[in-house]
Amino acid sequence: MIRPAVALLALLLTATTPVQAAPVPTCSYRVDASFPHDPTAFTEGLFYSNGLLYESTGREGASRIVVRTLEDAKPLNEAQIDPALFGEGIIDWKDQIISLTWRGGQGFRWDRKTLKQIGTFSYEGEGWGMTRDGNVIYQSDGSSSLRLRDPATMRQTASLPVTADGKPVDNLNELEWIDGEIWANVWLTDRVARIDPATGHVTAWVDFSGLRRGDGASGMDAVLNGIAWDAKGKRILVTGKNWYGIYQITPMCP
């Protein structure tokens, strides 16, 4: 028989002992198809829309925005970014493409059909990746927080700290909105974070170890960076800086 005092103590200990959350699960991946990629492209932004792939590249003097089909790396159209600036993420909004620069504090608006520059804007901090859900842009800056912006003005409206297992996730880079989640490359790693936009919590990792080796890309800077979502075809596409291929993948989660 358990004495009342002992039972009360056990109850109090149970009530006050914190429950340890399960660690964030890690998914592997399956490659379903591969497509060509320009190995000179230092990929910074990527998205897929209406049968076309849009890519932005970095490095001063080599930064550009390219529109192409998935099957052919030859550009259908392209725009050069000011050679003094280092191009970064891009996203579509209405009839525009919006692009960032790394440390220039300057962004651009481009006509989506012609890629003619139609406007500029300025912002504080570094520009890295972008994605969009409706009229909310999520922007990374290399930190553990995402900036929420109004695409009409590009003013920051809020921020979203990103954590995994209770710890900040630094170096968030290229972003993609996929079925209600934000997928984020983590710079200099083979991991992609799947983020709940309501909480900022990483709900799962996708570990792409081995994909760069299979691609044949080499060099310290040739890291995984570039996620695109074909919403109509339900396809996830990934690539990296100076990679030879773009890969259609399926996450394999426990």
Coordinates of C-alpha atoms in Angstrom, one line a residue:
M1 CA 0.0 0.0 0.0
I2 CA 1.3 3.5 -0.9
R3 CA 1.1 5.9 2.0
P4 CA -0.8 9.2 1.3
A5 CA 2.3 11.4 1.8
V6 CA 4.4 9.3 -0.6
A7 CA 1.6 9.3 -3.2
L8 CA 1.3 13.1 -2.9
L9 CA 5.0 13.5 -3.3
A10 CA 5.0 11.3 -6.4
L11 CA 2.1 13.3 -7.9
L12 CA 3.9 16.6 -7.3
L13 CA 7.1 15.3 -8.9
T14 CA 5.2 14.1 -11.9
A15 CA 3.4 17.5 -12.3
T16 CA 6.6 19.5 -12.0
T17 CA 9.0 17.4 -14.1
P18 CA 9.2 18.9 -17.6
V19 CA 8.4 16.5 -20.5
Q20 CA 11.3 16.2 -22.9
A21 CA 10.2 16.9 -26.5
A22 CA 11.1 14.3 -29.0
P23 CA 14.1 15.4 -31.1
V24 CA 13.5 16.7 -34.6
P25 CA 13.3 13.7 -37.0
T26 CA 15.6 13.5 -40.0
C27 CA 14.4 12.4 -43.4
S28 CA 16.5 10.9 -46.2
Y29 CA 15.6 11.4 -49.8
R30 CA 15.0 9.6 -53.1
V31 CA 16.0 11.1 -56.5
D32 CA 13.2 10.7 -59.0
A33 CA 14.6 12.6 -61.9
S34 CA 17.5 14.9 -62.9
F35 CA 17.7 17.9 -65.2
P36 CA 20.5 20.0 -66.5
H37 CA 21.9 23.0 -64.6
D38 CA 24.5 25.6 -65.7
P39 CA 27.6 24.8 -63.7
T40 CA 28.7 28.5 -63.9
A41 CA 25.6 29.5 -62.0
F42 CA 26.3 30.4 -58.4
T43 CA 22.7 29.8 -57.4
E44 CA 21.2 32.1 -54.8
G45 CA 17.5 32.0 -55.6
L46 CA 15.2 29.5 -57.3
F47 CA 11.5 29.1 -58.0
Y48 CA 9.2 27.3 -60.5
S49 CA 6.0 28.8 -61.9
N50 CA 3.8 28.0 -64.9
G51 CA 6.2 25.6 -66.5
L52 CA 9.2 27.9 -66.1
L53 CA 12.2 27.9 -63.8
Y54 CA 13.5 31.2 -62.5
E55 CA 17.0 31.4 -61.1
S56 CA 19.2 34.2 -59.6
T57 CA 22.9 34.0 -59.3
G58 CA 25.5 35.7 -57.2
R59 CA 29.0 37.1 -57.3
E60 CA 29.9 40.6 -58.4
G61 CA 30.0 40.9 -62.2
A62 CA 28.3 37.6 -62.7
S63 CA 24.9 38.2 -61.0
R64 CA 21.9 37.7 -63.2
I65 CA 18.3 36.4 -63.3
V66 CA 17.6 33.6 -65.8
V67 CA 14.3 32.2 -67.0
R68 CA 14.4 28.8 -68.6
T69 CA 12.6 25.5 -69.0
L70 CA 13.4 22.7 -66.6
E71 CA 14.6 20.4 -69.4
D72 CA 17.0 22.9 -71.0
A73 CA 19.6 25.0 -69.2
K74 CA 19.7 27.5 -72.1
P75 CA 18.1 30.8 -71.0
L76 CA 14.8 31.9 -72.6
N77 CA 15.5 35.3 -71.1
E78 CA 17.9 36.8 -68.7
A79 CA 18.7 40.1 -67.0
Q80 CA 22.1 41.3 -65.7
I81 CA 22.3 42.8 -62.2
D82 CA 24.5 45.8 -61.6
P83 CA 28.1 44.3 -61.7
A84 CA 29.0 46.1 -58.5
L85 CA 26.4 44.1 -56.6
F86 CA 26.1 40.5 -55.5
G87 CA 22.8 39.1 -56.5
E88 CA 20.7 37.0 -54.0
G89 CA 17.2 35.7 -53.6
I90 CA 14.2 36.2 -55.9
I91 CA 10.5 35.7 -55.7
D92 CA 7.5 36.4 -58.0
W93 CA 4.7 38.8 -57.1
K94 CA 1.8 39.6 -59.4
D95 CA 3.5 40.7 -62.7
Q96 CA 6.9 41.3 -61.1
I97 CA 10.0 39.5 -60.0
I98 CA 11.5 40.9 -56.8
S99 CA 15.3 40.4 -56.2
L100 CA 17.7 41.1 -53.4
T101 CA 21.4 41.8 -53.2
W102 CA 23.7 40.5 -50.5
R103 CA 25.3 43.5 -48.7
G104 CA 24.3 46.2 -51.1
G105 CA 21.1 47.1 -49.2
Q106 CA 19.4 47.4 -52.6
G107 CA 16.6 45.4 -54.2
F108 CA 15.1 45.4 -57.6
R109 CA 11.7 44.9 -59.3
W110 CA 11.6 43.4 -62.7
D111 CA 8.8 43.0 -65.2
R112 CA 8.1 39.3 -65.2
K113 CA 7.6 38.9 -68.9
T114 CA 10.4 41.0 -70.2
L115 CA 12.8 41.1 -67.2
K116 CA 13.1 44.9 -67.7
Q117 CA 14.0 46.6 -64.5
I118 CA 10.9 48.6 -63.3
G119 CA 11.8 49.7 -59.8
T120 CA 14.2 49.7 -56.9
F121 CA 14.0 49.6 -53.1
S122 CA 16.3 49.7 -50.1
Y123 CA 16.5 47.7 -46.9
E124 CA 18.6 47.2 -43.8
G125 CA 20.7 44.1 -43.2
E126 CA 21.9 41.5 -45.6
G127 CA 19.7 39.9 -48.3
W128 CA 19.8 36.1 -48.7
G129 CA 16.8 34.0 -49.7
M130 CA 13.1 34.7 -50.3
T131 CA 9.8 32.8 -50.6
R132 CA 6.2 33.9 -50.5
D133 CA 2.8 32.8 -49.1
G134 CA 0.2 35.0 -50.7
N135 CA 1.0 38.6 -49.9
V136 CA 3.7 37.8 -47.3
I137 CA 7.3 37.5 -48.2
Y138 CA 9.6 35.5 -46.0
Q139 CA 13.3 36.6 -46.3
S140 CA 16.4 35.2 -44.8
D141 CA 19.5 37.2 -43.9
G142 CA 21.9 34.5 -42.7
S143 CA 20.7 34.6 -39.1
S144 CA 18.3 32.4 -37.2
S145 CA 15.3 34.6 -37.9
L146 CA 13.2 35.2 -41.0
R147 CA 12.0 38.7 -41.9
L148 CA 8.4 39.0 -43.0
R149 CA 7.8 41.7 -45.7
D150 CA 5.0 43.3 -47.5
P151 CA 5.7 42.7 -51.3
A152 CA 4.0 46.0 -52.2
T153 CA 6.5 48.1 -50.2
M154 CA 9.1 45.6 -49.1
R155 CA 8.8 47.0 -45.6
Q156 CA 9.4 44.6 -42.8
T157 CA 6.2 43.7 -40.9
A158 CA 7.4 41.1 -38.5
S159 CA 10.1 38.5 -37.8
L160 CA 10.0 34.8 -37.2
P161 CA 12.8 33.2 -35.0
V162 CA 13.6 29.6 -36.2
T163 CA 14.5 27.0 -33.7
A164 CA 15.2 23.2 -33.6
D165 CA 15.2 21.3 -30.4
G166 CA 14.9 24.6 -28.6
K167 CA 18.0 26.1 -30.2
P168 CA 18.3 28.8 -32.9
V169 CA 19.0 27.6 -36.4
D170 CA 21.7 30.0 -37.9
N171 CA 22.7 30.4 -41.5
L172 CA 19.2 30.1 -43.0
N173 CA 19.6 30.7 -46.7
E174 CA 17.5 29.9 -49.8
L175 CA 13.8 29.4 -49.0
E176 CA 10.7 27.8 -50.6
W177 CA 7.1 27.6 -49.5
I178 CA 5.9 24.0 -49.9
D179 CA 2.4 22.9 -48.9
G180 CA 2.2 25.1 -45.9
E181 CA 5.8 24.7 -44.8
I182 CA 8.9 26.8 -45.3
W183 CA 11.8 24.8 -46.5
A184 CA 15.2 26.4 -45.9
N185 CA 18.7 25.6 -46.9
V186 CA 21.2 25.8 -44.1
W187 CA 24.3 27.4 -45.5
L188 CA 27.4 25.1 -45.6
T189 CA 25.5 22.0 -44.7
D190 CA 23.7 19.3 -46.6
R191 CA 20.5 19.8 -44.5
V192 CA 17.2 21.5 -45.3
A193 CA 15.0 22.6 -42.5
R194 CA 11.2 22.1 -42.8
I195 CA 9.8 25.0 -40.8
D196 CA 6.3 25.6 -39.3
P197 CA 5.5 29.2 -40.3
A198 CA 3.1 29.6 -37.3
T199 CA 5.8 28.8 -34.7
G200 CA 9.2 28.9 -36.4
H201 CA 9.9 25.4 -35.1
V202 CA 11.8 23.0 -37.4
T203 CA 9.4 20.0 -37.7
A204 CA 11.9 17.8 -39.7
W205 CA 15.3 17.9 -41.4
V206 CA 16.0 16.5 -44.9
D207 CA 19.5 15.3 -45.1
F208 CA 20.9 15.5 -48.6
S209 CA 24.3 14.0 -47.8
G210 CA 25.8 12.4 -50.9
L211 CA 23.8 14.5 -53.5
R212 CA 26.6 16.9 -54.2
R213 CA 29.1 14.1 -54.5
G214 CA 26.9 12.4 -57.0
D215 CA 26.5 15.6 -58.9
G216 CA 30.2 16.0 -59.3
A217 CA 30.3 19.6 -58.1
S218 CA 33.5 20.5 -56.4
G219 CA 35.0 23.4 -54.4
M220 CA 34.2 24.7 -50.9
D221 CA 31.6 27.1 -52.3
A222 CA 29.7 24.5 -54.3
V223 CA 27.1 23.9 -51.6
L224 CA 23.5 22.8 -51.7
N225 CA 21.5 25.9 -52.3
G226 CA 18.3 26.1 -54.2
I227 CA 14.8 24.7 -53.7
A228 CA 11.8 25.0 -56.1
W229 CA 8.3 23.7 -55.8
D230 CA 6.2 22.8 -58.8
A231 CA 2.8 23.2 -57.1
K232 CA 0.8 21.8 -60.1
G233 CA 3.1 18.7 -60.6
K234 CA 3.7 18.3 -56.8
R235 CA 7.5 18.1 -57.5
I236 CA 10.3 19.3 -55.3
L237 CA 13.5 20.4 -57.1
V238 CA 16.9 21.0 -55.5
T239 CA 20.3 22.2 -56.7
G240 CA 23.4 23.9 -55.6
K241 CA 25.9 26.6 -56.4
N242 CA 27.9 25.6 -59.5
W243 CA 26.2 22.2 -59.7
Y244 CA 25.7 20.3 -63.0
G245 CA 22.2 19.1 -62.2
I246 CA 18.8 19.9 -60.7
Y247 CA 17.2 17.0 -58.9
Q248 CA 13.6 16.1 -58.4
I249 CA 13.4 14.5 -55.0
T250 CA 11.0 12.8 -52.6
P251 CA 11.7 13.1 -48.9
M252 CA 11.7 9.7 -47.1
C253 CA 10.7 10.4 -43.6
P254 CA 10.5 8.0 -40.6

